[in-house]
Amino acid sequence: MRFRITATLLVSLLFSNTAAIASAEKLVIAHRGASGYLPEHTLAAKAMAYAMGVDYIEQDVVMTKDNRLVVLHDHYLDRVTDVMTVFPNRYREVEGNKRWFAIDFTLAEIKRLRVSEGFSVDEGDSTSLKANYPTRFPLFKAHFSVSTLEEEIELIQGLNHSTGKNIGIYPEIKSPWFHRHEGKDISKAVLRTLKKYGYTSKTDRVFLQCFDPIETRRINDVLMPEMKMDINLVQLIAMSDWNETMVYSNGEAQPYNYDWMFKPGGMKKIAEYADGIGPWKSMIVMPGSTREQLKTTNIVRDAHAANLLVHPYTFRLDPTRIPPYAEDFEELLSVFLIQMKVDGVFTDFPDRAVSFVRQLENEQQ
Ligand code: CA
């Protein structure tokens, strides 16, 4: 592995902009914590990521019925908790499926739930749970609970105090369009919490991320000036057909159209209000790429030309999660961090990314 990195690095040094790779710090962002090893977004997963030496730890943030901020990837509770057995009747029907929305529960109610590694429920038999990642932590073992954003920041800041390090936070405002439709201004609440914990300027160790471009711009143009804050913002990029971001028109939710971001000038437009982008990794190295031939886009080049950092998601090493153009996880990291020159990676396996980046730094000395 050592030889391969050296060889790839040499190729990069010979054929490309050397300054960019030689000087830039490569960030390892723990995606939902060390979520490859412990249930996502639990404090245990965050502590493990911290101990693995990451640069930033991610928090996905949603709001409860009583306006508290909790750290959960989905605005539903049913993929990672036992909500369907504790509160069997408290669901909403969504396109024929029962979904338990965090926003319909108070924090006290959510604190009663047990958190598990993610699963799906067998349609015909609600007692039959199927692990999303069978090789990860087993379902409903040990004891984990949902934590508030405040509890998680206190964990990370507490560890910063006791270790003398300064590890950053990387909160994501989830579905602001949904929260606002439900009458809740989640962005204001997140900013208020960040300010309370001392994250107010671009030199503070925080990146605030959001998929909703209307909201990210509002945070930059309206909310932060109002609150006398100016922290680093990251525009996450989705494919329009994922329905990740919706826009209400005449009461109907329509998918937000991300197409403008991929057109010439798109990155410049994002740079008007954000400091970085969080693209899906297939937006950089396209499907159909092979080890012999990578099919790449100009998104990193254009983003860097617009002074935007590039932090793609998500780097996983579970079976089937390594794309055909990389032989293993380390080669995948090499493609992105060295060849494509991204500035950081979101990963479920922070230990492997940290050791890759450290080795890279040693090679460069
Ligand atoms: Ca996220």
XYZ file of C-alpha atoms and ligand atoms in Angstrom:
366
model
C 0.000 0.000 0.000
C 2.841 2.290 0.835
C 4.314 1.800 -2.626
C 1.037 2.490 -4.350
C 0.514 5.785 -2.558
C 4.042 6.872 -3.398
C 3.550 6.012 -7.037
C 0.206 7.776 -7.265
C 1.566 10.784 -5.464
C 4.509 10.916 -7.826
C 2.163 10.910 -10.804
C 0.197 13.745 -9.238
C 3.360 15.709 -8.560
C 4.552 15.313 -12.105
C 1.385 16.138 -13.911
C -0.553 18.563 -11.842
C -0.708 21.580 -9.675
C 1.738 20.608 -6.948
C 1.040 23.494 -4.605
C -2.535 22.442 -4.062
C -1.701 18.965 -2.838
C 1.500 19.823 -1.032
C 0.108 22.547 1.164
C -3.543 21.758 1.677
C -4.615 20.070 4.867
C -6.800 17.052 4.182
C -9.681 16.790 6.621
C -11.195 13.611 7.954
C -14.826 14.167 8.891
C -16.441 11.433 10.971
C -19.732 10.815 9.172
C -22.356 10.379 11.940
C -19.409 9.479 14.214
C -17.418 6.267 13.838
C -20.636 4.919 12.358
C -18.977 1.944 10.692
C -18.349 0.536 14.172
C -21.064 1.838 16.520
C -24.661 2.949 15.914
C -24.660 6.279 14.058
C -24.975 9.520 15.996
C -24.692 7.901 19.421
C -22.335 9.603 21.850
C -20.348 6.364 21.908
C -19.812 6.617 18.142
C -18.723 10.227 18.552
C -16.282 9.448 21.355
C -14.805 6.630 19.281
C -14.375 8.946 16.280
C -12.759 11.520 18.525
C -10.293 8.959 19.841
C -9.450 7.915 16.283
C -7.984 11.351 15.661
C -10.470 12.888 13.226
C -10.537 16.602 12.435
C -14.304 17.092 12.535
C -17.294 15.133 13.832
C -20.651 15.379 12.087
C -24.063 16.029 13.647
C -27.301 15.764 11.671
C -29.866 17.905 13.435
C -33.661 17.693 13.566
C -36.211 19.354 15.857
C -38.629 17.830 18.360
C -42.252 18.759 19.061
C -41.049 20.888 21.989
C -38.458 22.703 19.862
C -35.367 20.875 21.099
C -32.568 19.967 18.706
C -31.658 16.295 18.540
C -28.942 14.516 16.584
C -30.593 12.136 14.094
C -29.948 11.542 10.434
C -33.592 11.281 9.392
C -36.520 13.376 10.464
C -38.043 9.964 11.159
C -37.279 7.884 14.264
C -38.169 4.481 12.848
C -34.892 3.463 11.152
C -32.709 3.598 14.278
C -34.981 3.341 17.343
C -37.675 1.141 18.897
C -40.286 3.907 18.490
C -42.743 1.547 16.756
C -42.974 -0.641 19.826
C -42.856 2.143 22.447
C -45.334 4.415 20.633
C -47.107 2.061 18.190
C -49.853 4.495 17.215
C -47.913 7.733 16.841
C -47.073 7.488 13.148
C -48.052 9.414 10.034
C -48.901 7.707 6.770
C -46.400 8.671 4.079
C -47.141 7.227 0.667
C -48.715 4.156 2.233
C -45.915 3.649 4.792
C -46.024 4.247 8.529
C -43.391 6.788 9.527
C -42.690 8.046 13.051
C -41.618 11.716 12.791
C -39.233 13.152 15.383
C -41.192 16.408 15.187
C -44.291 14.639 16.624
C -42.466 13.663 19.846
C -41.168 15.649 22.796
C -37.573 15.311 23.874
C -38.700 13.437 27.000
C -40.504 10.911 24.799
C -37.530 10.538 22.466
C -35.271 9.963 25.471
C -37.340 6.857 26.285
C -36.283 5.210 23.014
C -33.452 2.773 22.496
C -31.152 3.522 19.580
C -29.870 0.749 17.352
C -27.732 0.299 14.299
C -29.934 1.127 11.286
C -32.452 -1.403 10.012
C -35.452 -1.844 7.774
C -38.656 -3.594 8.738
C -40.028 -6.532 6.811
C -43.275 -5.358 5.140
C -45.245 -8.448 6.120
C -43.843 -8.955 9.619
C -43.130 -5.907 11.772
C -41.127 -7.987 14.247
C -38.624 -9.003 11.588
C -35.822 -6.433 11.379
C -33.130 -6.468 8.740
C -29.801 -4.722 9.383
C -28.897 -2.176 6.708
C -25.244 -3.157 7.152
C -25.075 -6.763 8.390
C -21.329 -6.576 9.135
C -21.678 -3.559 11.437
C -22.714 -3.379 15.116
C -25.593 -5.820 15.831
C -29.166 -4.488 16.124
C -30.454 -3.428 19.566
C -27.403 -4.546 21.533
C -25.963 -2.662 24.538
C -27.796 0.576 25.316
C -27.761 3.799 23.326
C -30.069 6.796 23.242
C -30.763 9.854 21.119
C -28.753 12.860 22.241
C -29.412 16.551 21.911
C -27.136 18.795 19.896
C -26.130 20.446 23.162
C -25.140 17.131 24.754
C -23.021 16.267 21.768
C -21.273 19.630 21.636
C -20.605 19.301 25.367
C -19.072 15.869 24.751
C -16.742 17.174 22.043
C -15.867 20.366 23.895
C -15.354 18.327 27.065
C -12.938 16.052 25.229
C -11.220 19.103 23.757
C -10.757 20.310 27.329
C -9.489 17.020 28.713
C -7.207 16.139 25.778
C -6.012 19.621 24.869
C -7.047 19.103 21.249
C -9.423 21.244 19.232
C -11.607 18.898 17.245
C -14.324 20.576 15.228
C -18.037 20.047 14.776
C -19.812 19.703 11.428
C -23.567 20.089 12.034
C -26.109 19.640 9.259
C -29.503 21.309 9.332
C -31.835 18.558 8.113
C -34.785 19.356 5.868
C -35.283 23.010 6.825
C -38.069 23.192 4.221
C -39.934 20.476 6.166
C -39.337 22.075 9.567
C -40.493 25.485 8.334
C -43.585 23.919 6.770
C -44.298 22.497 10.255
C -43.857 25.988 11.721
C -40.341 25.531 13.098
C -37.325 27.672 12.210
C -34.655 25.036 12.762
C -31.848 27.133 11.279
C -32.320 29.920 13.808
C -32.359 27.373 16.623
C -29.152 25.700 15.396
C -27.364 29.044 15.021
C -28.492 30.071 18.507
C -27.045 26.840 19.937
C -23.777 27.242 18.053
C -23.459 30.808 19.283
C -24.158 29.725 22.857
C -21.237 27.284 22.621
C -18.859 29.849 21.164
C -18.989 29.058 17.456
C -19.397 32.491 15.884
C -16.614 33.176 13.387
C -14.814 31.571 10.459
C -11.814 30.794 12.646
C -13.949 28.650 14.983
C -13.789 24.910 14.338
C -17.194 24.504 12.749
C -18.661 23.897 9.310
C -22.429 24.286 9.106
C -23.868 22.251 6.227
C -27.236 22.113 4.521
C -28.693 20.516 1.387
C -31.256 23.270 0.897
C -29.614 26.077 -1.117
C -32.412 28.531 -0.376
C -31.824 27.995 3.329
C -28.006 28.086 3.146
C -28.236 31.423 1.384
C -30.736 32.676 3.963
C -28.365 31.634 6.761
C -25.537 33.582 5.148
C -27.457 36.628 3.942
C -30.034 37.104 6.689
C -29.701 34.979 9.812
C -25.967 35.217 10.502
C -25.796 39.022 10.049
C -28.826 39.340 12.356
C -27.132 37.183 14.984
C -23.681 38.731 14.490
C -22.221 35.425 13.373
C -20.050 34.500 10.403
C -19.154 30.801 10.461
C -18.088 28.522 7.606
C -20.985 27.247 5.509
C -21.016 24.168 3.295
C -23.550 23.672 0.520
C -24.373 19.999 0.237
C -25.277 18.874 -3.258
C -27.902 16.240 -4.027
C -29.373 14.914 -7.236
C -32.766 16.541 -7.791
C -34.548 13.180 -8.021
C -33.499 12.103 -4.510
C -36.202 14.468 -3.160
C -33.652 15.532 -0.538
C -34.796 19.141 -0.768
C -38.372 20.066 -1.530
C -39.969 23.395 -2.313
C -43.612 24.106 -1.512
C -45.628 25.728 -4.225
C -49.402 26.044 -3.786
C -49.168 23.645 -0.841
C -47.539 20.911 -2.944
C -43.949 19.825 -2.254
C -41.847 19.704 -5.432
C -38.216 18.574 -5.632
C -35.700 21.431 -5.665
C -33.837 21.531 -8.958
C -30.065 21.312 -8.387
C -29.176 21.476 -12.104
C -27.774 25.017 -11.986
C -24.941 23.862 -9.721
C -23.553 21.582 -12.435
C -23.615 24.238 -15.145
C -20.782 26.687 -15.880
C -20.743 29.382 -13.222
C -22.593 27.182 -10.715
C -19.716 27.004 -8.240
C -19.185 30.765 -8.432
C -22.814 31.239 -7.521
C -22.453 28.953 -4.489
C -19.348 30.890 -3.456
C -21.518 33.996 -3.066
C -22.895 32.505 0.144
C -20.858 29.425 1.130
C -17.252 28.436 1.886
C -17.375 24.887 0.632
C -19.391 22.196 -1.075
C -20.330 18.697 -0.019
C -20.914 16.765 -3.240
C -21.795 13.114 -3.634
C -18.623 11.334 -4.693
C -20.227 10.181 -7.971
C -20.509 13.856 -8.929
C -16.682 13.899 -9.038
C -15.813 10.418 -10.312
C -18.715 9.212 -12.381
C -20.324 5.779 -12.431
C -18.843 3.684 -15.213
C -15.295 4.603 -14.181
C -12.750 1.797 -14.084
C -9.281 1.515 -12.546
C -7.873 2.000 -16.030
C -10.059 4.967 -16.853
C -11.669 7.377 -14.435
C -14.524 9.429 -15.815
C -14.244 12.655 -13.921
C -16.134 15.941 -13.841
C -14.823 19.495 -13.419
C -16.614 20.087 -10.166
C -13.477 20.094 -7.965
C -11.549 22.341 -10.352
C -14.464 24.773 -10.636
C -15.063 24.756 -6.895
C -11.401 25.443 -6.154
C -11.354 28.199 -8.780
C -14.268 29.769 -6.878
C -12.345 29.350 -3.583
C -14.655 26.673 -2.278
C -13.467 23.707 -0.232
C -14.643 20.294 -1.437
C -15.714 17.646 1.100
C -17.414 14.735 -0.725
C -19.517 12.020 0.920
C -19.539 9.116 1.865
C -16.503 6.826 2.085
C -17.413 3.341 3.290
C -15.646 0.019 3.243
C -18.572 -2.340 3.794
C -18.869 -5.118 1.214
C -20.249 -3.622 -2.062
C -19.438 -0.060 -1.003
C -16.085 0.179 -2.778
C -16.763 1.341 -6.346
C -15.278 -0.739 -9.204
C -12.664 1.934 -9.977
C -10.837 1.290 -6.688
C -9.345 -1.950 -5.477
C -9.847 -1.141 -1.806
C -10.746 1.636 0.603
C -7.264 3.170 0.593
C -7.180 3.300 -3.186
C -10.584 4.990 -3.134
C -9.206 7.613 -0.737
C -6.172 8.001 -2.954
C -8.339 8.659 -6.021
C -10.202 11.429 -4.221
C -7.634 12.998 -1.908
C -4.629 12.776 -4.237
C -5.837 12.533 -7.813
C -9.009 14.571 -7.544
C -7.514 16.877 -4.859
C -10.566 17.112 -2.646
C -9.980 18.838 0.683
C -11.564 16.295 2.987
C -13.813 13.260 3.130
C -16.896 12.240 5.057
C -16.331 8.676 6.194
C -17.974 6.021 8.362
C -14.501 4.517 8.981
C -12.478 7.408 10.378
C -9.554 5.293 11.648
C -8.717 4.132 8.128
C -8.989 7.640 6.661
C -6.903 9.151 9.475
C -4.117 6.632 8.969
C -4.224 7.215 5.195
C -3.915 10.986 5.622
C -1.127 10.646 8.214
C 0.819 8.406 5.872
C 0.281 10.899 3.082
C 1.617 13.699 5.278
C 4.686 11.598 6.159
C 5.356 10.932 2.469
C 5.276 14.644 1.783
C 7.799 15.584 4.460
Ca -25.265 14.497 7.123
